[in-house]
Structure formats: C-alpha cells, structure tokens
C-alpha cells in the first residue's frame, strides 16, 4: 500500500513536481494526498491542481502565532490522512510543537552539502566561499534549522563563470533526482520497523 504524503510549499514547486512524477509510477511506494502552500501566488499550487491533488492555501499572515498556523496545517494534514510530510521550498520555520507531532516524519531538501551552507542563501554563500563543489541534501527535520539526519546527498561541480542562477539550475537537477529516492528510502525504513 502506498504511503500518504503531504507536501508543504511556498513557491515554484519544482521539487513537488519531481515527487508528483515519482508517485505516478505504480511501483513507487507513496502518493501525495495534499499540498499546502502558505502563499497564494505559489506556482506549485497549479502543479498540484493539474495532477488532481487537493491543494490548499493557508496564509500564515492570517494566524496570530507560528504555532496557530502550524496547528491549522497539522489539522489539514490529518484530515488527508498524511503519514509523512515533505517540505519542498517551504519558506517558513516550523514550530517545535509541529516538529514534535511529526517527529522523524518530516523531510526537507536543501541546496547545499549540509552541514555546509545552512540557511536561505546556500547557493550564494557557496559561490562567495569559492568552493569547487557544492550540492544538495535531503534530511529529516528536527528543531534546529537545516540539521537532522542526512538521508541522501548529491554533489554538483561549481563551474567557472557560474552565477547563482546557473549553479542553482544544476543543483535543482540533482534535487529532483534525490528527493523521490530519499523518500522511498525513508518509507522502506518505516516498513521495516
Ligand atoms: C530548492 O532549491 C530547495 O533546495 C529549497 O528551496 C528550493 C525550492 O525550489 N529548500 P522549488 O520550489 O522546489 O522549485
């Protein structure tokens, strides 16, 4: 039986798309039951709708606190019987409360080889640091930003003349490959428990 996934987004949703595409395969062990965006402009919402996946916009500015917003997300995820939460370009910090509710069951993809270049400017920071190689990481989410058990990483060369845009494009290709793979691995671990 396929595991039920909820995906949280804030923007373009190219990683969401890679998960949608993977879930279409009959032998892939997951299906996306709901997509939640905190931004009404997120293109990822269209991707979900096109794939026939329920998509909800929960505007965080309409909630009094981070935890109230997270509680609304939690309810929505429960309503859709979600078992694993995938962050895919979700640009909000999660409250300790939410992380505890979903302990070990939240995954994130980050555009660097963690623990290198944590934070929201990972690609820019890698370029500035002059590294020859960077990459991307899928990790479990804990109550510390861009930390948590690393599930999979992929390396990407930094080329002469790279801009943030060209480097990010190269990183994205790898993210789209490793995120579905990492999710599959995590599901395999759940099944073995
Ligand atoms: C990705 O680069 C991911 O690493 C970071 O946010 C970006 C989201 O891109 N967390 P997209 O919305 O999936 O296209």
Coordinates of N, CA and C and ligand atoms in Angstrom, one line a residue:
X1 N 0.8 -1.2 0.0 CA 0.0 0.0 0.0 C 0.9 1.3 0.0
X2 N 0.4 2.3 -0.8 CA 1.2 3.5 -0.9 C 1.1 4.3 0.4
X3 N 2.2 4.9 0.8 CA 2.2 5.8 2.0 C 1.6 7.1 1.6
X4 N 0.9 7.8 2.5 CA 0.3 9.0 2.2 C 1.1 10.2 2.6
X5 N 1.4 11.0 1.6 CA 2.3 12.1 1.7 C 1.6 13.5 1.7
X6 N 2.1 14.4 2.5 CA 1.6 15.8 2.4 C 2.9 16.6 2.0
X7 N 2.7 17.6 1.1 CA 3.8 18.4 0.7 C 3.5 19.9 1.0
X8 N 4.5 20.5 1.7 CA 4.4 21.9 2.0 C 5.3 22.7 1.1
X9 N 4.7 23.8 0.5 CA 5.4 24.6 -0.5 C 5.2 26.1 -0.2
X10 N 6.0 26.9 -0.8 CA 5.8 28.3 -0.8 C 6.0 29.0 -2.2
X11 N 6.5 28.2 -3.2 CA 6.9 28.8 -4.4 C 6.7 27.9 -5.7
X12 N 7.7 27.9 -6.5 CA 7.6 27.3 -7.8 C 7.2 25.8 -7.8
X13 N 7.8 25.1 -6.8 CA 7.3 23.7 -6.6 C 7.9 22.7 -7.6
X14 N 9.2 23.0 -8.1 CA 9.8 22.0 -9.0 C 10.1 20.7 -8.3
X15 N 10.4 20.8 -7.0 CA 10.6 19.6 -6.2 C 9.3 18.8 -6.0
X16 N 8.2 19.6 -5.8 CA 6.9 19.0 -5.7 C 6.7 18.2 -7.0
X17 N 7.0 18.8 -8.1 CA 6.8 18.2 -9.4 C 7.5 16.8 -9.5
X18 N 8.8 16.8 -9.0 CA 9.5 15.6 -9.1 C 8.9 14.5 -8.2
X19 N 8.3 14.9 -7.1 CA 7.6 13.9 -6.2 C 6.3 13.5 -6.9
X20 N 5.6 14.4 -7.5 CA 4.3 14.1 -8.3 C 4.7 13.0 -9.3
X21 N 5.7 13.3 -10.1 CA 6.1 12.4 -11.2 C 6.5 11.0 -10.7
X22 N 7.2 11.0 -9.6 CA 7.6 9.7 -9.0 C 6.4 8.9 -8.5
X23 N 5.5 9.7 -7.9 CA 4.3 9.0 -7.3 C 3.4 8.4 -8.4
X24 N 3.5 8.9 -9.6 CA 2.7 8.4 -10.7 C 3.1 7.0 -11.1
X25 N 4.3 6.6 -10.8 CA 4.8 5.2 -11.1 C 4.1 4.2 -10.2
X26 N 3.5 3.2 -10.8 CA 2.7 2.2 -10.0 C 3.5 1.6 -8.9
X27 N 4.8 1.4 -9.1 CA 5.6 0.7 -8.1 C 6.3 1.7 -7.1
X28 N 6.0 3.0 -7.2 CA 6.6 3.9 -6.2 C 5.7 3.8 -4.9
X29 N 6.4 3.8 -3.8 CA 5.6 3.5 -2.5 C 4.9 4.6 -1.9
X30 N 4.6 5.7 -2.6 CA 4.0 6.9 -2.0 C 3.0 7.5 -2.9
X31 N 2.0 8.2 -2.3 CA 1.1 9.1 -3.1 C 0.9 10.3 -2.3
X32 N 0.8 11.4 -3.1 CA 0.6 12.7 -2.4 C -0.9 13.0 -2.2
X33 N -1.3 13.1 -0.9 CA -2.7 13.3 -0.6 C -3.1 14.8 -0.5
X34 N -2.1 15.6 -0.2 CA -2.5 17.1 -0.1 C -1.2 17.9 -0.3
X35 N -1.4 19.1 -0.9 CA -0.3 20.1 -1.0 C -0.8 21.3 -0.2
X36 N 0.0 21.9 0.6 CA -0.4 23.1 1.4 C 0.7 24.2 1.0
X37 N 0.2 25.3 0.6 CA 1.1 26.5 0.4 C 0.7 27.6 1.3
X38 N 1.7 28.3 1.8 CA 1.4 29.5 2.7 C 1.4 30.7 1.8
X39 N 1.5 30.6 0.5 CA 1.5 31.7 -0.4 C 0.5 31.4 -1.5
X40 N -0.4 32.4 -1.7 CA -1.4 32.2 -2.8 C -0.9 32.3 -4.2
X41 N 0.3 32.8 -4.3 CA 1.0 33.0 -5.6 C 1.8 31.8 -6.0
X42 N 2.0 30.8 -5.2 CA 2.9 29.7 -5.4 C 2.5 28.9 -6.7
X43 N 3.4 28.8 -7.6 CA 3.1 28.1 -8.9 C 2.9 26.6 -8.6
X44 N 3.5 26.2 -7.5 CA 3.3 24.8 -7.1 C 1.8 24.4 -6.9
X45 N 1.0 25.4 -6.6 CA -0.4 25.1 -6.4 C -1.0 24.6 -7.7
X46 N -0.6 25.3 -8.8 CA -1.1 24.9 -10.1 C -0.6 23.5 -10.5
X47 N 0.6 23.2 -10.1 CA 1.2 21.8 -10.4 C 0.3 20.8 -9.7
X48 N -0.1 21.1 -8.4 CA -0.9 20.1 -7.7 C -2.2 20.0 -8.3
X49 N -2.9 21.1 -8.7 CA -4.2 21.0 -9.3 C -4.2 20.2 -10.6
X50 N -3.1 20.5 -11.4 CA -3.0 19.8 -12.7 C -2.9 18.3 -12.5
X51 N -2.3 17.9 -11.4 CA -2.1 16.5 -11.1 C -3.3 15.9 -10.3
X52 N -4.3 16.8 -10.1 CA -5.5 16.3 -9.4 C -5.3 16.1 -7.9
X53 N -4.4 16.8 -7.3 CA -4.1 16.6 -5.9 C -4.7 17.8 -5.2
X54 N -5.5 17.5 -4.1 CA -6.1 18.7 -3.3 C -5.0 19.6 -2.9
X55 N -5.2 20.9 -3.2 CA -4.2 21.9 -2.8 C -4.9 23.0 -2.0
X56 N -4.3 23.4 -0.9 CA -4.9 24.4 0.0 C -3.9 25.5 0.2
X57 N -4.4 26.7 0.2 CA -3.6 27.8 0.6 C -3.9 28.2 2.0
X58 N -2.9 28.2 2.9 CA -3.1 28.7 4.3 C -2.1 29.8 4.4
X59 N -2.7 31.0 4.5 CA -1.9 32.2 4.5 C -1.4 32.4 6.0
X60 N -0.1 32.3 6.2 CA 0.4 32.4 7.6 C 0.1 33.8 8.3
X61 N -0.1 34.8 7.4 CA -0.4 36.1 8.0 C -1.8 36.2 8.6
X62 N -2.6 35.2 8.4 CA -3.9 35.2 8.9 C -4.0 34.6 10.3
X63 N -2.8 34.2 10.8 CA -2.8 33.5 12.1 C -2.0 34.3 13.1
X64 N -2.5 34.2 14.4 CA -1.9 35.0 15.4 C -0.4 34.6 15.8
X65 N -0.1 33.4 15.7 CA 1.2 32.9 16.0 C 1.7 31.8 15.1
X66 N 3.0 31.5 15.1 CA 3.5 30.4 14.3 C 2.8 29.1 14.7
X67 N 2.6 28.9 16.0 CA 2.0 27.7 16.4 C 0.6 27.5 15.9
X68 N -0.2 28.6 15.9 CA -1.6 28.5 15.4 C -1.6 28.2 14.0
X69 N -0.7 28.8 13.2 CA -0.6 28.4 11.8 C -0.2 27.0 11.6
X70 N 0.7 26.5 12.4 CA 1.2 25.1 12.3 C 0.1 24.2 12.7
X71 N -0.8 24.6 13.7 CA -1.9 23.7 14.1 C -2.9 23.6 13.0
X72 N -3.1 24.7 12.2 CA -4.0 24.6 11.1 C -3.5 23.7 10.0
X73 N -2.2 23.8 9.8 CA -1.5 22.8 8.8 C -1.7 21.4 9.3
X74 N -1.4 21.2 10.6 CA -1.5 19.9 11.2 C -2.9 19.3 11.0
X75 N -3.9 20.1 11.2 CA -5.3 19.6 11.1 C -5.5 19.2 9.6
X76 N -5.1 20.0 8.7 CA -5.3 19.8 7.3 C -4.5 18.5 6.9
X77 N -3.3 18.3 7.4 CA -2.6 17.1 7.1 C -3.3 15.8 7.6
X78 N -3.8 16.0 8.8 CA -4.5 14.8 9.5 C -5.8 14.5 8.7
X79 N -6.5 15.6 8.3 CA -7.7 15.4 7.5 C -7.5 14.6 6.3
X80 N -6.3 14.7 5.7 CA -6.0 14.0 4.5 C -5.2 12.7 4.8
X81 N -5.2 12.3 6.1 CA -4.6 11.1 6.5 C -3.1 10.9 6.2
X82 N -2.4 12.1 6.2 CA -1.0 12.1 5.8 C -0.1 11.4 6.9
X83 N 0.9 10.6 6.3 CA 1.8 9.9 7.2 C 3.2 10.5 7.2
X84 N 3.6 11.1 6.1 CA 4.9 11.7 6.0 C 4.8 13.1 5.4
X85 N 5.5 14.1 5.9 CA 5.4 15.5 5.4 C 6.7 15.8 4.7
X86 N 6.6 16.2 3.4 CA 7.8 16.7 2.7 C 7.8 18.2 2.5
X87 N 8.8 18.8 2.9 CA 9.0 20.3 2.7 C 9.6 20.4 1.3
X88 N 9.0 21.2 0.5 CA 9.6 21.4 -0.9 C 9.6 22.9 -1.2
X89 N 10.6 23.6 -0.7 CA 10.7 25.0 -0.9 C 9.7 25.7 0.0
X90 N 9.5 25.2 1.2 CA 8.6 25.8 2.2 C 9.4 26.8 3.0
X91 N 9.1 28.1 2.8 CA 9.9 29.1 3.4 C 9.5 29.6 4.8
X92 N 9.0 28.7 5.6 CA 8.6 29.1 7.0 C 9.3 28.1 8.0
X93 N 9.7 28.7 9.1 CA 10.3 27.9 10.1 C 9.1 27.2 10.8
X94 N 9.3 25.9 11.1 CA 8.2 25.2 11.8 C 8.4 25.3 13.3
X95 N 7.3 25.3 14.0 CA 7.3 25.4 15.5 C 7.8 24.1 16.1
X96 N 8.4 24.1 17.3 CA 8.8 22.9 18.0 C 7.6 22.0 18.1
X97 N 6.4 22.6 18.4 CA 5.2 21.8 18.5 C 4.9 20.9 17.3
X98 N 5.0 21.6 16.1 CA 4.7 20.8 14.9 C 5.7 19.7 14.7
X99 N 7.0 20.1 14.9 CA 8.1 19.1 14.7 C 7.9 17.9 15.6
X100 N 7.4 18.1 16.8 CA 7.2 17.1 17.7 C 6.1 16.1 17.3
X101 N 5.0 16.8 16.8 CA 3.9 16.0 16.3 C 4.3 15.0 15.2
X102 N 5.2 15.5 14.4 CA 5.6 14.7 13.2 C 7.1 14.2 13.3
X103 N 7.5 13.9 14.5 CA 8.9 13.6 14.8 C 9.4 12.4 13.9
X104 N 10.5 12.7 13.2 CA 11.1 11.8 12.3 C 10.4 11.6 11.0
X105 N 9.3 12.3 10.8 CA 8.4 12.1 9.6 C 8.3 13.3 8.8
X106 N 9.3 14.3 9.0 CA 9.3 15.5 8.1 C 10.6 15.4 7.4
X107 N 10.6 15.6 6.0 CA 11.8 15.6 5.2 C 11.9 17.0 4.6
X108 N 13.1 17.4 4.3 CA 13.4 18.6 3.6 C 14.5 18.5 2.6
X109 N 14.5 19.3 1.6 CA 15.6 19.3 0.6 C 16.2 20.7 0.7
X110 N 17.6 20.6 0.8 CA 18.3 21.9 1.0 C 19.4 22.0 -0.1
X111 N 19.6 23.2 -0.7 CA 20.6 23.3 -1.8 C 22.0 23.4 -1.4
X112 N 22.5 22.6 -0.6 CA 24.0 22.5 -0.3 C 24.3 21.2 0.3
X113 N 25.6 20.9 0.4 CA 26.0 19.7 1.1 C 26.1 19.9 2.6
X114 N 24.9 19.8 3.2 CA 24.9 20.0 4.7 C 25.9 19.2 5.4
X115 N 26.6 19.6 6.4 CA 26.3 20.8 7.2 C 26.9 22.1 6.6
X116 N 27.4 22.1 5.4 CA 27.9 23.3 4.8 C 26.8 24.2 4.4
X117 N 26.9 25.5 4.5 CA 26.0 26.5 3.9 C 24.5 26.2 4.3
X118 N 24.3 26.3 5.6 CA 22.9 26.3 6.1 C 22.3 27.6 5.8
X119 N 20.9 27.7 5.9 CA 20.2 29.0 5.8 C 19.7 29.2 4.4
X120 N 19.1 30.4 4.2 CA 18.3 30.6 3.0 C 19.1 31.1 1.8
X121 N 20.5 31.3 2.0 CA 21.3 31.8 0.9 C 22.4 30.8 0.5
X122 N 22.0 29.5 0.6 CA 23.0 28.5 0.5 C 23.8 28.5 -0.8
X123 N 23.2 28.8 -1.9 CA 23.8 28.8 -3.2 C 24.8 30.0 -3.3
X124 N 24.2 31.2 -2.9 CA 25.0 32.4 -2.9 C 26.2 32.3 -2.0
X125 N 26.0 31.7 -0.9 CA 27.1 31.5 0.1 C 28.2 30.6 -0.5
X126 N 27.8 29.5 -1.2 CA 28.8 28.6 -1.7 C 29.6 29.3 -2.8
X127 N 28.9 30.1 -3.6 CA 29.6 30.9 -4.7 C 30.6 31.8 -4.0
X128 N 30.2 32.5 -3.0 CA 31.0 33.5 -2.3 C 32.2 32.8 -1.7
X129 N 32.0 31.6 -1.2 CA 33.1 30.9 -0.5 C 34.1 30.4 -1.5
X130 N 33.8 30.3 -2.8 CA 34.7 29.9 -3.8 C 34.9 28.4 -3.8
X131 N 34.0 27.6 -3.3 CA 34.2 26.2 -3.3 C 34.1 25.6 -4.7
X132 N 34.7 24.5 -5.0 CA 34.7 23.9 -6.3 C 33.6 23.0 -6.5
X133 N 32.9 22.6 -5.4 CA 31.9 21.6 -5.4 C 30.8 22.0 -4.3
X134 N 29.6 21.9 -4.7 CA 28.5 22.0 -3.7 C 27.5 20.9 -4.0
X135 N 26.2 21.1 -3.7 CA 25.3 20.0 -3.9 C 24.0 20.2 -3.3
X136 N 23.4 19.1 -2.9 CA 22.1 19.2 -2.2 C 21.9 18.0 -1.3
X137 N 21.0 18.2 -0.3 CA 20.8 17.3 0.8 C 19.3 17.1 1.0
X138 N 18.9 15.8 1.2 CA 17.6 15.5 1.8 C 17.9 15.0 3.2
X139 N 17.2 15.7 4.1 CA 17.4 15.4 5.6 C 16.1 15.4 6.3
X140 N 16.1 14.7 7.5 CA 15.0 14.8 8.4 C 15.0 16.1 9.1
X141 N 13.8 16.6 9.4 CA 13.7 17.9 10.0 C 13.6 17.7 11.5
X142 N 14.5 18.4 12.2 CA 14.5 18.5 13.7 C 14.3 19.9 14.1
X143 N 14.3 20.2 15.4 CA 14.1 21.5 15.9 C 15.4 22.3 15.9
X144 N 16.0 22.4 14.7 CA 17.2 23.1 14.5 C 17.3 23.3 13.0
X145 N 17.5 24.5 12.5 CA 17.4 24.8 11.1 C 18.5 24.0 10.3
X146 N 18.1 23.3 9.2 CA 19.0 22.6 8.3 C 19.9 21.6 9.0
X147 N 19.4 21.0 10.1 CA 20.1 20.0 10.7 C 19.2 18.7 10.6
X148 N 19.5 17.7 11.4 CA 18.7 16.5 11.3 C 19.4 15.5 10.4
X149 N 19.1 14.2 10.6 CA 19.7 13.1 9.9 C 19.7 13.3 8.4
X150 N 20.9 13.1 7.8 CA 21.0 13.2 6.4 C 20.6 11.9 5.7
X151 N 19.7 12.0 4.8 CA 19.2 10.7 4.1 C 20.0 10.5 2.8
X152 N 20.1 11.6 2.0 CA 20.8 11.4 0.8 C 21.4 12.8 0.4
X153 N 22.6 12.7 -0.3 CA 23.2 13.9 -0.8 C 23.7 13.7 -2.2
X154 N 23.7 14.8 -3.0 CA 24.3 14.6 -4.4 C 25.3 15.8 -4.5
X155 N 26.4 15.5 -5.2 CA 27.5 16.5 -5.4 C 27.2 17.2 -6.8
X156 N 27.6 18.5 -6.8 CA 27.4 19.3 -8.1 C 28.7 20.1 -8.2
X157 N 29.3 20.1 -9.4 CA 30.5 21.0 -9.5 C 30.1 22.4 -9.7
X158 N 31.0 23.3 -9.1 CA 30.8 24.7 -9.4 C 31.7 25.1 -10.5
X159 N 31.2 25.6 -11.6 CA 32.0 25.9 -12.8 C 32.4 27.3 -12.9
X160 N 33.5 27.6 -13.6 CA 34.0 28.9 -13.8 C 32.9 29.7 -14.5
X161 N 32.6 30.9 -14.0 CA 31.6 31.8 -14.6 C 30.2 31.5 -14.1
X162 N 30.0 30.5 -13.2 CA 28.7 30.3 -12.6 C 28.1 31.5 -12.0
X163 N 26.8 31.7 -12.2 CA 26.0 32.6 -11.4 C 25.2 31.8 -10.5
X164 N 24.5 32.6 -9.6 CA 23.6 31.9 -8.6 C 22.6 31.1 -9.4
X165 N 22.1 31.7 -10.5 CA 21.1 31.0 -11.4 C 21.6 29.7 -12.0
X166 N 22.8 29.8 -12.6 CA 23.3 28.6 -13.4 C 23.6 27.5 -12.4
X167 N 24.2 27.9 -11.2 CA 24.5 26.9 -10.2 C 23.2 26.2 -9.6
X168 N 22.3 27.1 -9.4 CA 21.0 26.6 -8.8 C 20.3 25.6 -9.7
X169 N 20.4 25.9 -11.0 CA 19.8 25.1 -12.0 C 20.4 23.7 -12.0
X170 N 21.8 23.7 -11.9 CA 22.5 22.4 -11.8 C 22.1 21.6 -10.5
X171 N 22.0 22.4 -9.4 CA 21.6 21.7 -8.1 C 20.2 21.2 -8.2
X172 N 19.3 22.0 -8.8 CA 17.9 21.5 -8.9 C 17.8 20.2 -9.6
X173 N 18.6 20.0 -10.7 CA 18.5 18.7 -11.4 C 18.8 17.5 -10.4
X174 N 19.7 17.7 -9.5 CA 20.1 16.7 -8.6 C 19.0 16.6 -7.5
X175 N 18.5 17.7 -7.1 CA 17.4 17.7 -6.0 C 16.3 16.8 -6.6
X176 N 15.9 17.0 -7.8 CA 14.7 16.3 -8.4 C 15.0 14.8 -8.5
X177 N 16.2 14.5 -8.6 CA 16.6 13.0 -8.6 C 16.6 12.4 -7.2
X178 N 17.2 13.2 -6.2 CA 17.4 12.5 -4.9 C 16.2 12.6 -4.0
X179 N 15.3 13.6 -4.2 CA 14.2 13.7 -3.2 C 13.3 12.5 -3.3
X180 N 12.8 12.1 -4.5 CA 12.0 10.9 -4.6 C 12.7 9.7 -4.1
X181 N 14.0 9.6 -4.4 CA 14.8 8.5 -3.9 C 14.9 8.4 -2.4
X182 N 15.1 9.6 -1.8 CA 15.2 9.6 -0.3 C 13.9 9.3 0.3
X183 N 12.8 9.8 -0.2 CA 11.5 9.5 0.3 C 11.3 8.0 0.3
X184 N 11.6 7.4 -0.8 CA 11.5 5.9 -1.0 C 12.3 5.2 0.1
X185 N 13.5 5.7 0.4 CA 14.3 5.0 1.4 C 13.7 5.1 2.8
X186 N 13.2 6.3 3.1 CA 12.6 6.5 4.4 C 11.3 5.6 4.6
X187 N 10.6 5.5 3.5 CA 9.4 4.6 3.5 C 9.8 3.2 3.7
X188 N 10.9 2.8 3.1 CA 11.5 1.5 3.3 C 11.8 1.2 4.7
X189 N 12.4 2.2 5.4 CA 12.8 2.1 6.8 C 11.6 2.0 7.7
X190 N 10.5 2.7 7.3 CA 9.2 2.7 8.1 C 8.7 1.3 8.0
X191 N 8.7 0.7 6.8 CA 8.1 -0.6 6.6 C 8.9 -1.7 7.4
X192 N 10.2 -1.5 7.6 CA 11.0 -2.5 8.3 C 10.8 -2.4 9.8
X193 N 10.2 -1.3 10.3 CA 10.1 -1.1 11.7 C 9.0 -1.9 12.4
Ligands
LIG1 C1 15.0 24.2 -3.6 O1 16.2 24.7 -4.1 C2 15.2 23.6 -2.2 O2 16.5 23.1 -2.0 C3 15.0 24.8 -1.3 O3 14.0 25.6 -1.9 C4 14.1 25.4 -3.3 C5 12.7 25.1 -3.8 O4 12.5 25.1 -5.2 N1 14.6 24.3 0.0 P1 11.2 24.5 -5.8 O5 10.0 25.4 -5.2 O6 11.0 23.1 -5.4 O7 11.3 24.7 -7.3

